[in-house]
Coordinates of C-alpha atoms in Angstrom, one line a residue:
M6 CA -21.7 -86.4 48.6
R7 CA -19.8 -83.6 47.3
N8 CA -19.5 -82.9 43.8
P9 CA -15.6 -83.0 43.2
C10 CA -15.8 -81.0 39.8
L11 CA -17.8 -78.1 41.9
K12 CA -15.0 -77.9 44.2
I13 CA -12.6 -77.8 41.5
K14 CA -14.6 -74.9 39.9
R15 CA -14.6 -73.0 42.7
C16 CA -10.8 -73.3 43.1
L17 CA -10.3 -72.0 39.5
L18 CA -12.6 -68.9 40.3
L19 CA -10.6 -67.9 43.9
V20 CA -7.2 -68.2 41.8
F21 CA -8.7 -65.9 39.3
L22 CA -10.2 -63.5 42.4
V23 CA -6.9 -63.6 43.8
C24 CA -4.8 -62.7 40.4
C25 CA -7.3 -60.0 39.7
A26 CA -6.7 -58.1 43.4
Q27 CA -2.7 -57.8 42.7
P28 CA -1.9 -54.2 41.7
A29 CA -0.9 -54.5 37.8
T30 CA 2.3 -53.1 37.4
A31 CA 3.6 -52.1 33.9
A32 CA 7.0 -52.6 33.0
T33 CA 9.3 -49.7 32.4
P34 CA 10.2 -49.2 28.7
V35 CA 14.1 -49.0 28.3
F36 CA 15.7 -47.9 25.6
T37 CA 18.7 -49.6 24.3
T38 CA 21.6 -47.6 22.0
S39 CA 21.3 -50.5 19.6
T40 CA 17.4 -50.0 19.1
N41 CA 18.0 -47.7 16.1
T42 CA 21.9 -46.8 14.9
T43 CA 21.2 -45.3 11.6
S44 CA 19.2 -42.0 12.7
A45 CA 18.4 -39.8 15.9
P46 CA 15.6 -41.7 17.3
L47 CA 13.1 -40.4 19.4
L48 CA 12.2 -41.3 23.1
G49 CA 9.1 -39.6 23.4
R50 CA 7.5 -43.6 23.8
Y51 CA 10.1 -44.2 26.2
L52 CA 9.4 -41.9 28.7
Q53 CA 7.4 -41.8 31.6
V54 CA 6.0 -38.5 33.2
L55 CA 4.7 -37.2 37.2
E56 CA 3.5 -34.1 38.3
D57 CA 5.0 -32.4 41.5
T58 CA 2.1 -31.0 43.2
T59 CA 4.1 -29.3 45.8
G60 CA 6.6 -28.2 43.9
N61 CA 9.0 -29.4 46.1
M62 CA 10.3 -33.1 45.5
T63 CA 13.9 -33.8 44.9
V64 CA 15.2 -36.2 42.5
N65 CA 15.5 -39.1 45.8
D66 CA 11.3 -38.4 46.3
V67 CA 11.1 -38.9 42.5
M68 CA 13.4 -41.7 42.6
A69 CA 11.0 -43.5 45.8
A70 CA 7.8 -42.4 43.5
H71 CA 8.6 -44.7 40.8
D72 CA 5.4 -46.3 40.7
K73 CA 3.4 -43.0 40.3
F74 CA 5.2 -42.1 37.0
T75 CA 3.0 -42.8 33.7
P76 CA 3.9 -43.4 30.1
I77 CA 3.6 -40.6 27.5
M78 CA 3.4 -43.3 24.3
Q79 CA 4.3 -40.0 22.4
D80 CA 7.1 -39.4 20.4
F81 CA 6.5 -35.4 21.1
P82 CA 5.6 -35.5 24.1
S83 CA 3.3 -32.2 25.2
L84 CA 1.6 -31.4 28.0
G85 CA 0.0 -28.2 27.6
F86 CA 0.3 -25.3 29.9
K87 CA 1.1 -26.4 33.6
R88 CA 1.9 -24.2 36.6
N89 CA 3.7 -27.4 38.7
P90 CA 7.1 -29.0 37.8
H91 CA 7.0 -32.2 35.7
W92 CA 9.6 -34.8 36.2
F93 CA 10.1 -37.2 33.1
H94 CA 12.3 -40.5 33.2
V95 CA 14.0 -42.2 30.9
Q96 CA 15.9 -45.2 31.2
I97 CA 18.6 -45.9 28.6
T98 CA 20.8 -49.0 28.2
G99 CA 24.6 -49.0 26.8
D100 CA 24.3 -52.5 25.4
H101 CA 26.4 -52.9 22.1
L102 CA 27.8 -49.3 23.0
S103 CA 30.2 -48.1 20.7
D104 CA 33.1 -45.5 21.9
E105 CA 31.5 -42.5 20.6
I106 CA 29.5 -40.1 22.8
Y107 CA 26.4 -40.2 23.3
L108 CA 23.9 -37.0 23.9
L109 CA 20.2 -36.2 24.6
H110 CA 18.7 -33.0 22.5
V111 CA 15.4 -31.4 23.8
D112 CA 14.3 -29.7 20.7
Y113 CA 12.4 -26.9 22.0
A114 CA 14.1 -23.4 22.9
F115 CA 11.1 -22.3 25.8
L116 CA 11.3 -24.3 29.3
D117 CA 12.2 -21.8 31.8
E118 CA 14.0 -24.6 34.1
L119 CA 15.5 -27.6 33.3
T120 CA 17.5 -29.7 35.4
F121 CA 18.9 -32.8 34.0
F122 CA 20.2 -35.7 36.3
E123 CA 22.1 -39.1 35.4
I124 CA 21.7 -41.7 37.5
H125 CA 24.0 -45.4 37.3
E126 CA 23.1 -47.9 40.3
G127 CA 20.9 -45.1 42.6
T128 CA 24.0 -42.9 42.3
I129 CA 24.0 -39.4 40.9
I130 CA 26.5 -39.2 38.3
Q131 CA 25.7 -35.9 36.5
K132 CA 23.5 -33.0 37.8
I133 CA 23.0 -29.7 35.1
H134 CA 20.4 -27.0 35.6
T135 CA 19.4 -24.8 32.8
G136 CA 16.7 -23.9 31.3
D137 CA 15.6 -19.7 29.8
G138 CA 15.5 -18.7 33.3
Q139 CA 19.3 -19.0 33.8
P140 CA 22.0 -17.5 31.5
F141 CA 22.7 -19.2 28.3
R142 CA 26.2 -20.0 30.0
S143 CA 24.9 -22.4 32.0
R144 CA 24.2 -25.1 29.1
P145 CA 26.5 -27.8 29.1
V146 CA 26.7 -27.4 25.0
D147 CA 26.7 -23.8 23.0
Y148 CA 23.2 -24.6 21.3
E149 CA 19.9 -23.0 20.7
T150 CA 18.0 -25.6 22.1
F151 CA 19.2 -28.2 25.1
L152 CA 21.9 -30.5 24.2
F153 CA 23.4 -33.1 27.2
P154 CA 26.4 -35.1 26.8
L155 CA 25.7 -38.9 28.9
K156 CA 28.5 -40.6 30.6
L157 CA 26.9 -43.7 29.4
K158 CA 29.1 -47.2 29.9
A159 CA 29.2 -50.4 27.8
N160 CA 26.2 -52.8 29.1
Q161 CA 25.4 -50.2 31.7
T162 CA 21.8 -48.9 32.1
S163 CA 21.3 -45.3 33.3
D164 CA 18.1 -43.6 34.7
I165 CA 17.7 -40.4 33.5
Y166 CA 15.4 -37.6 35.0
F167 CA 14.1 -34.4 33.8
R168 CA 12.9 -31.7 36.2
V169 CA 10.7 -29.3 34.0
K170 CA 9.1 -26.1 35.0
S171 CA 7.9 -23.3 32.6
T172 CA 5.5 -20.6 31.7
E173 CA 4.9 -21.5 27.9
S174 CA 3.5 -25.3 26.8
I175 CA 5.9 -28.2 28.2
L176 CA 7.1 -29.7 24.7
F177 CA 9.4 -32.2 25.3
P178 CA 10.6 -33.6 22.5
L179 CA 13.6 -36.0 23.6
Q180 CA 16.6 -37.4 21.1
L181 CA 19.3 -39.7 22.1
F182 CA 22.5 -39.2 18.9
S183 CA 25.8 -40.2 19.3
R184 CA 28.6 -38.0 17.5
E185 CA 28.1 -38.7 14.2
Q186 CA 24.2 -38.7 14.4
E187 CA 24.3 -35.1 16.3
R188 CA 26.4 -33.8 13.5
K189 CA 23.9 -35.2 10.4
T190 CA 20.7 -34.2 12.9
L191 CA 22.0 -30.9 13.9
S192 CA 23.5 -29.9 10.7
R193 CA 20.1 -31.1 9.3
R194 CA 18.3 -29.1 12.0
N195 CA 20.4 -25.7 10.9
H196 CA 19.3 -26.4 7.1
I197 CA 15.9 -26.2 7.9
Y198 CA 15.8 -23.5 10.4
G199 CA 18.7 -21.5 7.9
G200 CA 16.3 -22.1 5.0
L201 CA 13.1 -20.5 6.6
F202 CA 14.4 -17.8 8.5
G203 CA 16.8 -16.8 5.0
A204 CA 13.1 -16.6 3.4
I205 CA 12.0 -14.5 6.1
I206 CA 14.7 -12.4 5.6
L207 CA 14.4 -12.2 1.9
I208 CA 11.0 -11.4 1.9
V209 CA 11.7 -8.8 4.9
V210 CA 14.7 -7.0 2.0
Y211 CA 12.5 -7.5 -0.6
N212 CA 9.5 -5.2 0.9
L213 CA 12.3 -2.9 2.7
L214 CA 13.3 -2.0 -1.0
L215 CA 9.9 -1.6 -2.3
W216 CA 8.9 0.6 0.3
M217 CA 11.9 2.7 -0.2
V218 CA 10.6 3.3 -3.9
L219 CA 7.3 3.5 -3.5
R220 CA 6.7 5.4 -0.4
D221 CA 3.3 3.4 0.2
R222 CA 2.2 3.7 3.9
S223 CA 0.7 0.3 3.7
H224 CA 3.8 -1.2 2.1
L225 CA 5.8 0.5 5.6
L226 CA 3.3 -1.4 7.8
Y227 CA 3.7 -4.2 5.4
W228 CA 7.4 -4.5 6.0
I229 CA 7.1 -3.4 10.0
Y230 CA 4.8 -6.5 10.5
L231 CA 6.9 -8.7 8.7
L232 CA 9.9 -7.9 10.8
T233 CA 8.3 -8.4 13.7
Q234 CA 7.1 -12.3 12.5
A235 CA 10.7 -12.6 12.1
V236 CA 11.9 -11.1 15.5
F237 CA 9.2 -13.4 16.9
Q238 CA 10.0 -16.8 15.4
F239 CA 13.8 -16.0 16.0
I240 CA 12.8 -15.4 20.0
Y241 CA 10.3 -18.4 19.6
S242 CA 13.3 -20.6 17.8
G243 CA 16.0 -19.5 20.9
Y244 CA 18.0 -17.9 18.4
A245 CA 17.7 -14.5 20.0
F246 CA 18.7 -16.2 23.3
R247 CA 21.9 -17.8 21.9
Y248 CA 23.0 -14.5 20.4
W249 CA 21.2 -11.0 21.5
W250 CA 20.7 -11.5 25.0
P251 CA 22.7 -14.6 26.4
D252 CA 23.3 -12.8 29.9
H253 CA 19.5 -11.5 30.5
P254 CA 17.3 -14.5 30.5
E255 CA 14.5 -12.3 31.9
F256 CA 14.4 -11.1 28.6
Q257 CA 12.9 -14.2 27.2
V258 CA 9.3 -13.8 28.3
A259 CA 9.3 -10.5 28.1
S260 CA 10.2 -10.4 24.7
I261 CA 8.0 -13.2 23.2
V262 CA 4.7 -11.8 24.6
M263 CA 6.1 -7.7 23.6
I264 CA 6.6 -8.8 20.2
G265 CA 3.6 -10.8 20.1
A266 CA 1.3 -8.4 21.1
L267 CA 3.0 -5.9 18.9
T268 CA 2.6 -8.4 15.9
G269 CA -1.0 -8.5 16.6
L270 CA -1.3 -4.8 16.2
L271 CA 0.4 -4.1 13.2
G272 CA -0.9 -7.3 11.3
F273 CA -4.5 -5.3 12.3
E274 CA -3.6 -2.4 10.8
F275 CA -1.7 -3.5 7.7
C276 CA -4.9 -5.0 6.6
R277 CA -7.0 -1.8 7.5
E278 CA -4.7 0.4 5.4
Y279 CA -4.1 -2.6 2.8
L280 CA -7.8 -3.2 2.0
D281 CA -8.8 0.2 2.8
T282 CA -11.4 -0.8 5.8
R283 CA -12.1 2.7 6.2
K284 CA -14.2 3.2 3.3
L285 CA -15.1 -0.2 2.0
L286 CA -16.3 -2.2 5.6
P287 CA -16.4 0.9 7.6
R288 CA -18.3 -0.8 10.3
S289 CA -15.7 -3.8 10.6
D290 CA -13.1 -0.8 10.6
R291 CA -14.7 0.6 13.9
Y292 CA -14.3 -3.1 15.6
I293 CA -10.8 -3.9 14.2
N294 CA -10.0 0.0 15.7
I295 CA -11.2 -0.9 19.4
F296 CA -9.3 -3.8 19.0
E297 CA -6.4 -2.0 18.1
W298 CA -6.9 0.2 21.0
V299 CA -7.8 -3.1 23.1
I300 CA -4.1 -4.6 22.2
A301 CA -2.4 -0.8 22.5
I302 CA -3.5 -0.9 26.0
T303 CA -3.0 -4.1 27.2
I304 CA 0.4 -4.3 26.1
P305 CA 2.3 -2.8 29.6
L306 CA -0.5 -4.1 31.4
I307 CA 0.5 -7.5 30.4
F308 CA 3.7 -7.1 32.3
A309 CA 1.5 -6.8 35.3
I310 CA -0.1 -10.1 35.5
D311 CA 1.1 -13.7 36.0
Q312 CA 3.6 -14.2 33.4
Q313 CA 2.1 -17.5 32.0
W314 CA -1.0 -16.0 32.1
A315 CA 0.2 -13.1 29.5
V316 CA 1.8 -16.3 27.5
I317 CA -1.7 -17.6 27.6
A318 CA -2.9 -14.4 26.2
V319 CA 0.0 -13.9 23.5
S320 CA -1.2 -17.8 22.6
M321 CA -4.9 -16.9 22.0
L322 CA -4.2 -13.4 20.3
A323 CA -2.2 -15.7 17.8
L324 CA -5.3 -17.2 16.8
V325 CA -7.9 -14.1 17.4
V326 CA -5.9 -11.9 15.2
P327 CA -5.8 -14.0 12.5
I328 CA -9.2 -14.9 12.6
S329 CA -10.4 -11.6 12.7
I330 CA -8.6 -10.4 9.5
L331 CA -10.3 -13.3 7.7
C332 CA -14.0 -12.7 9.1
L333 CA -12.8 -9.5 8.0
V334 CA -11.6 -10.1 4.4
F335 CA -14.3 -12.7 3.8
R336 CA -16.9 -10.6 2.1
L337 CA -14.2 -9.1 -0.2
A338 CA -12.2 -12.0 -1.0
I339 CA -15.3 -14.6 -1.3
Y340 CA -18.3 -12.2 -2.6
E341 CA -16.8 -9.4 -4.2
R342 CA -13.5 -10.8 -5.5
L343 CA -11.1 -8.3 -4.4
P344 CA -7.9 -9.7 -5.5
S345 CA -6.1 -8.0 -3.0
A346 CA -8.2 -9.2 -0.5
I347 CA -8.1 -12.8 -2.0
Y348 CA -4.4 -12.7 -1.3
I349 CA -4.5 -11.9 2.5
F350 CA -7.1 -14.5 2.4
F351 CA -5.3 -17.3 2.0
A352 CA -2.1 -15.9 3.3
F353 CA -3.6 -15.6 7.1
S354 CA -5.8 -18.7 6.3
T355 CA -2.0 -20.7 6.1
L356 CA -1.5 -18.5 9.2
I357 CA -4.6 -19.8 10.7
I358 CA -4.1 -23.1 10.3
A359 CA -0.5 -23.3 11.2
F360 CA -1.1 -22.0 14.1
C361 CA -4.1 -23.7 15.4
I362 CA -2.4 -27.0 14.8
T363 CA 0.5 -25.5 16.9
G364 CA -1.8 -24.3 19.1
I365 CA -3.6 -27.7 20.1
S366 CA -0.5 -29.8 19.8
A367 CA 0.7 -27.7 22.2
L368 CA -1.8 -28.2 24.4
G369 CA -1.9 -31.8 24.0
W370 CA -4.9 -32.5 22.1
L371 CA -2.6 -33.5 18.9
E372 CA 0.2 -35.0 18.8
F373 CA 3.6 -33.1 17.7
T374 CA 5.6 -34.2 14.7
E375 CA 8.6 -32.4 13.1
F376 CA 6.6 -30.9 10.5
T377 CA 4.3 -29.2 13.1
L378 CA 7.0 -28.0 15.4
H379 CA 8.5 -26.5 11.9
M380 CA 5.2 -24.5 10.8
P381 CA 5.1 -21.6 12.6
P382 CA 8.4 -20.0 10.6
L383 CA 6.7 -21.9 7.4
S384 CA 3.8 -20.5 7.9
V385 CA 5.1 -17.2 8.0
V386 CA 7.3 -17.7 4.7
I387 CA 3.8 -18.7 3.4
E388 CA 1.8 -15.7 4.4
G389 CA 5.0 -13.2 3.7
T390 CA 5.0 -14.9 0.6
L391 CA 1.4 -14.8 -0.6
L392 CA 1.6 -11.1 1.0
S393 CA 4.4 -9.9 -1.1
L394 CA 2.5 -11.3 -4.2
G395 CA -0.7 -9.8 -3.3
L396 CA 1.1 -6.1 -3.3
A397 CA 2.8 -7.2 -6.6
H398 CA -0.7 -7.2 -7.5
R399 CA -2.3 -4.5 -6.0
I400 CA 1.3 -2.0 -7.6
R401 CA 0.3 -3.4 -10.9
T402 CA -3.4 -2.5 -10.4
L403 CA -2.2 0.9 -8.9
Q404 CA 0.2 1.4 -12.2
N405 CA -2.9 0.4 -14.4
E406 CA -5.1 3.0 -12.4
K407 CA -2.4 5.4 -12.8
A408 CA -1.9 4.9 -16.2
H409 CA -5.3 4.8 -17.4
T410 CA -6.2 8.1 -15.2
L411 CA -3.1 9.5 -17.1
E412 CA -4.8 8.5 -20.4
L413 CA -8.0 10.2 -19.2
L414 CA -6.3 13.3 -18.3
L415 CA -3.9 13.4 -21.1
E416 CA -6.9 12.9 -23.4
E417 CA -8.8 15.7 -21.0
S418 CA -5.8 18.4 -21.5
T419 CA -6.1 17.7 -25.3
R420 CA -9.7 18.2 -25.2
A421 CA -9.1 21.2 -23.0
A422 CA -6.0 22.5 -25.1
R423 CA -8.5 22.3 -28.2
M424 CA -11.2 23.9 -26.6
G425 CA -8.5 26.4 -25.8
A426 CA -7.6 26.5 -29.2
S427 CA -11.1 27.0 -29.7
A428 CA -12.1 29.8 -27.1
Q429 CA -9.5 32.2 -28.7
R430 CA -11.1 31.9 -31.9
F431 CA -14.3 33.4 -29.8
V432 CA -12.1 35.6 -27.4
P433 CA -8.5 36.6 -28.4
H434 CA -5.7 36.3 -26.2
E435 CA -5.0 39.7 -26.4
F436 CA -8.0 40.6 -24.9
L437 CA -7.3 38.0 -21.9
E438 CA -3.6 39.8 -21.5
F439 CA -5.2 42.9 -20.8
L440 CA -7.4 41.9 -18.3
G441 CA -4.3 40.2 -16.7
H442 CA -5.1 36.4 -17.2
T443 CA -3.7 33.3 -19.2
D444 CA -6.6 31.3 -19.5
I445 CA -10.0 32.1 -20.3
S446 CA -11.5 29.8 -17.5
Q447 CA -9.9 32.8 -15.1
V448 CA -12.5 35.0 -16.7
G449 CA -15.1 36.6 -14.7
V450 CA -18.1 38.1 -14.8
G451 CA -17.2 42.1 -14.6
D452 CA -13.7 41.7 -15.3
S453 CA -12.6 45.2 -16.9
M454 CA -9.9 47.8 -17.6
A455 CA -9.0 50.9 -18.7
A456 CA -6.6 51.0 -21.9
D457 CA -6.0 54.2 -24.6
M458 CA -6.5 52.4 -28.4
T459 CA -7.3 52.9 -31.8
V460 CA -10.9 51.8 -32.5
L461 CA -11.4 50.5 -36.6
F462 CA -14.6 50.0 -37.4
S463 CA -15.3 48.0 -41.6
D464 CA -18.4 47.9 -43.0
I465 CA -19.6 47.0 -46.5
R466 CA -22.1 49.3 -48.5
S467 CA -25.2 48.1 -49.4
F468 CA -24.7 44.9 -47.9
T469 CA -28.5 44.7 -47.8
S470 CA -29.3 45.5 -51.4
L471 CA -26.5 42.7 -52.2
S472 CA -28.3 40.3 -49.6
E473 CA -31.8 40.5 -51.0
N474 CA -30.2 38.1 -54.5
M475 CA -29.1 35.7 -52.3
T476 CA -30.4 32.5 -50.2
P477 CA -29.3 32.5 -46.8
K478 CA -26.5 29.8 -47.7
Q479 CA -25.3 31.8 -50.0
N480 CA -25.2 34.8 -47.4
F481 CA -23.4 33.0 -44.9
E482 CA -20.5 31.8 -47.8
F483 CA -20.2 35.9 -49.2
V484 CA -19.9 37.1 -45.9
N485 CA -17.3 34.2 -44.5
E486 CA -15.2 34.8 -48.1
Y487 CA -15.2 38.6 -47.3
L488 CA -14.3 37.8 -43.9
Q489 CA -11.3 35.8 -44.3
T490 CA -10.1 38.1 -46.9
I491 CA -9.8 41.2 -44.7
T492 CA -9.4 39.7 -41.3
P493 CA -5.5 38.6 -41.9
V494 CA -4.7 41.8 -42.5
I495 CA -6.2 43.3 -39.2
Y496 CA -3.6 40.5 -37.4
K497 CA -0.8 41.3 -39.8
H498 CA -0.6 45.0 -38.6
G499 CA -0.7 43.8 -34.7
G500 CA -4.3 44.4 -34.1
F501 CA -7.4 42.2 -32.8
V502 CA -10.7 41.3 -33.7
D503 CA -12.9 42.3 -31.1
K504 CA -16.1 41.5 -32.6
F505 CA -18.1 40.6 -35.7
I506 CA -21.0 42.2 -36.7
G507 CA -22.8 40.5 -39.3
D508 CA -20.6 42.1 -42.2
A509 CA -18.7 44.6 -40.2
V510 CA -15.5 44.4 -38.6
M511 CA -14.7 46.1 -35.1
A512 CA -10.8 45.8 -34.3
L513 CA -8.4 47.0 -31.7
F514 CA -4.7 48.3 -32.2
H515 CA -3.3 48.8 -28.9
K516 CA 0.2 50.0 -30.1
S517 CA -0.4 52.6 -32.4
A518 CA -2.6 54.7 -34.6
D519 CA -0.2 54.1 -37.7
D520 CA -1.2 50.6 -37.4
A521 CA -4.7 50.7 -37.7
C522 CA -4.5 53.4 -40.7
R523 CA -2.0 51.1 -42.7
C524 CA -4.3 48.5 -41.7
A525 CA -7.3 50.2 -43.3
L526 CA -5.0 50.8 -46.5
K527 CA -4.0 47.1 -46.7
M528 CA -7.9 46.3 -46.1
Q529 CA -8.6 48.7 -49.5
E530 CA -6.0 46.8 -51.3
A531 CA -7.1 43.4 -50.4
L532 CA -10.8 43.9 -51.4
S533 CA -9.5 45.5 -54.6
S534 CA -7.7 41.4 -55.0
Y535 CA -11.3 40.0 -54.0
N536 CA -13.2 42.0 -56.9
A537 CA -11.2 40.9 -59.1
T538 CA -11.7 37.4 -58.2
R539 CA -15.9 38.3 -58.0
R540 CA -15.0 39.7 -62.0
E541 CA -13.9 36.0 -62.9
R542 CA -17.3 35.1 -61.2
D543 CA -19.4 37.3 -62.7
E544 CA -20.4 38.6 -59.6
P545 CA -20.9 42.3 -58.0
E546 CA -17.7 44.2 -57.2
I547 CA -18.3 45.3 -53.3
K548 CA -17.0 48.4 -52.1
S549 CA -16.5 49.0 -47.7
G550 CA -16.0 51.6 -45.6
I551 CA -13.6 52.3 -42.8
G552 CA -13.4 54.8 -39.9
I553 CA -11.0 54.8 -37.8
H554 CA -10.8 57.1 -34.0
T555 CA -8.2 56.8 -31.0
G556 CA -9.3 57.3 -27.6
S557 CA -9.4 55.9 -24.1
V558 CA -11.7 52.7 -24.0
M559 CA -12.7 50.2 -21.8
L560 CA -12.5 46.7 -22.0
G561 CA -14.1 44.2 -20.0
T562 CA -16.5 41.4 -19.5
V563 CA -20.6 41.9 -19.3
G564 CA -23.2 38.7 -18.7
D565 CA -23.7 36.6 -16.0
E566 CA -22.0 33.6 -14.7
K567 CA -24.0 31.3 -17.2
R568 CA -22.9 33.6 -20.4
L569 CA -20.4 35.5 -20.9
Q570 CA -18.9 38.0 -23.5
T571 CA -16.0 40.1 -23.7
T572 CA -16.9 44.1 -25.4
V573 CA -15.5 47.1 -25.2
I574 CA -17.8 49.9 -24.0
S575 CA -16.6 53.9 -24.1
D576 CA -17.0 57.2 -26.6
A577 CA -14.6 56.4 -28.6
V578 CA -16.0 52.9 -29.9
N579 CA -19.1 55.0 -30.8
L580 CA -17.5 57.6 -32.4
A581 CA -15.2 55.2 -34.7
S582 CA -18.5 53.8 -35.7
R583 CA -20.5 57.0 -36.3
I584 CA -17.0 58.2 -38.4
E585 CA -17.6 54.5 -40.6
G586 CA -21.0 55.2 -41.6
L587 CA -19.6 58.8 -43.3
T588 CA -17.8 57.3 -45.3
K589 CA -20.3 57.1 -47.6
D590 CA -21.8 60.4 -47.9
M591 CA -18.6 61.9 -48.2
A592 CA -18.2 59.0 -50.6
Q593 CA -14.3 58.5 -49.0
P594 CA -13.3 54.4 -48.3
I595 CA -11.4 55.3 -45.3
L596 CA -12.0 58.4 -42.8
I597 CA -9.9 59.1 -39.4
S598 CA -10.8 61.2 -36.6
Q599 CA -8.8 64.3 -35.2
G600 CA -7.3 61.8 -32.3
V601 CA -5.8 59.8 -35.0
V602 CA -4.2 62.3 -36.7
N603 CA -2.8 63.2 -32.9
A604 CA -1.7 59.4 -32.2
L605 CA 0.2 59.1 -35.6
E606 CA 3.6 58.6 -35.0
Q607 CA 4.7 59.3 -38.4
P608 CA 1.8 61.2 -40.0
T609 CA 4.0 62.1 -42.7
S610 CA 4.3 59.2 -44.1
L611 CA 0.7 58.5 -44.7
D612 CA -1.8 60.4 -47.1
I613 CA -4.3 62.6 -45.2
E614 CA -6.3 65.2 -46.2
K615 CA -8.6 67.3 -43.7
L616 CA -12.0 67.6 -44.7
H617 CA -14.5 69.3 -42.5
E618 CA -15.9 69.5 -39.0
V619 CA -19.1 67.5 -39.3
R620 CA -21.8 66.5 -36.4
V621 CA -22.3 63.0 -36.2
K622 CA -25.5 60.9 -34.7
G623 CA -25.4 61.2 -31.0
K624 CA -22.6 64.6 -30.4
N625 CA -23.7 67.5 -29.8
E626 CA -19.7 69.0 -31.1
Q627 CA -19.0 68.7 -34.1
V628 CA -16.1 66.4 -35.5
I629 CA -12.8 67.2 -37.5
V630 CA -12.7 64.4 -40.1
Y631 CA -9.8 63.5 -42.6
A632 CA -9.7 61.2 -45.7
L633 CA -6.6 58.6 -45.5
N634 CA -5.8 58.3 -49.0
G635 CA -2.8 56.3 -49.2
S636 CA 1.1 56.8 -47.8
S637 CA 4.1 58.3 -49.4
E638 CA 5.9 54.4 -49.3
A639 CA 3.3 53.2 -51.9
E640 CA 3.2 56.1 -53.9
S641 CA 6.8 56.1 -54.7
S642 CA 6.5 51.9 -55.0

C-alpha cells in the first residue's frame, strides 16, 4: 500500500517545478502625474531601455519587442559611449490630471539624434525628430536642452518612446513637469548656469584687465586658457548651439573636439610658463613639450577619424592633462613648498576630481546626480578662482622681489655714488673730462690726450729737517694741515691737483697762465696766515717754493688692469719741477718761466722781474726765469 503522504509531497514538488519553469515577467512601472505634484520629478527609475543592434528598428518593432526592454533603476540614466541606437520607454498615466500642460525635459544637450514618440492605445499621436544633428529650429521648444510637450489626457495612459543615438556618452536625465513646475525648474536651472557662467566671465574679464596692466606672458596664456574653458563649457551646456550656430549642427562635435584639445594644449603651456618649468624641472618640461606637440599635431588628425573616437580622445585628454600637470607640480607644491605651485596643485586637483566623477558617471559606473551634472562648470569656477589667487600671490611676490631689488639697486647706486665721489678725491673730474669720460669706470689703460697747460709745483723748504723733530703721526698731521691750507686756493683759481708727492703739490691750470700766477701769489698769502697760526702755537714758520711753466703735456693713465694711475708726462712737467727747485738757491718764493710770460693774457697786472738765464738739471739749454713778486692790484690795495 502506497503512502498517501508521499503522493502529496510529489504533487507539491511538481507544482513548484512548474511554477519555476514559467518565465518571470517584470511588471512595467507606470508613472502617474499624481506621484509628485510639488516638484519636477525624475523619471529615470520608470524608464526601460533597449539596444537597437541593427540600427534599423522602427517604433512598431520596438513596441513588438516590449519584453526585451530592461529597467534602468537610476534617476540619471547613463549608458556610456554607445555606437548603436538605444530606445527608452516610459509609461505615464493621467490619473488626477489637472488642466495644465505637461512637458518632458531631457536635461542633456549633447544627443545627436533624438526622436520622440507619444503613443495612446497603440496609436502614434505625436512624433518629433530633433537632436544636435538637426538644426536648432527642429526643437519643439526654444531651449538649449530638449523639451517635449505632451498631449496627455485625464485617466489615460501614454507610452513614451525615445530613440537616441549620439557620438557623446548617452546621458538621459528625464523630467516631467507641469507648466507651473516648468517655470520654477527652468528658472532654477537658468539661475545655476547663469551664476556659474557669470563667475567664469568675471574671472576671464578680471584676468584680461590684469594682463593689459602687467603685460606678462603667463597672464596672457592663463586668460586664453580660461577663455577656452568658458567656451568649452558654453558649448557643452548647449548654449553655443542655441545662440552661435543654430543652423550649423555640424559645428557641435567639431567645436567640442577642437576647443577641448586646445584647452589641454593651453593648460600645459600656461603651467610651463607659470611655474617656470624650463628652469625648475627641465626633464619634466621636455616631457610636457613633447605632449604639447603631440596634441598640436593630433588636432587636425582628429577630424579624419570617427567622431565618436575623437570625442573619447578629448574626454581622455580632459583627464590626462590635469593629471600630468599635477604630477608636474607635486614636487614643487608638496616638497618645495612653492606657493604658486600649491595654488595650481589644488586648482587642478579640483578639476581632476570633477572630471573624474563626471567621466565615471558618463561611463555608467557611477550614478549621475544633479550636482554631478553641474560639476564641470563649477570646477572651472573653482579652478579659475584658485589660479587667480595664485597669480595674485605671484604678482605680490614679484612686487616684493622688485621692491627688494630696487632697494638693493638703490643701495648699490648710493654706494657707487659714494665711491664715485670718493674716487674724484683720487682722480680729479677735470682729468676725466680731458680724457673724454664721465665715469671713472670708463677709464682704461693707456687713455691719453695732448693739451697746452700751465704746470705749478709747490714744495716746502727744509721739510726734511722739520720732519726730524716730529713723530710719524705728527708728520702726517702737519702735512695734511698744510695741504688743506693751500689746495683750496688752487681750486678757487680754476686749477686742479694732479698729485701730492709728500709735502709737494703738482697742480694743472688749463684755462690760462694768469690763473696759475694769481694762485701762486694767493698760496703765499695763505701760507703767511698759516704761519701766524703756527707762531701762536709756538711752532716754527715754514716757507715754500713755487715753480710755474707753460707748455704741451700728455695727460693719461699708466699701469695695468689691476692698478691704474693718472699722470701727466712731458718736458713741461719736468721743467716746472726744476724751476721750483731753483727757488731756494735764488731766495725767491715764486719763479716762472719764459713760457709762462709768453702765455700771460694780462702781463701788466703782475709784478714780474726778469732774473737771468740759468741751466737747470737735465736741460742742455739755458732757461730764462722770472720772479713773480706780486700784482699791481695787490699793491694798490
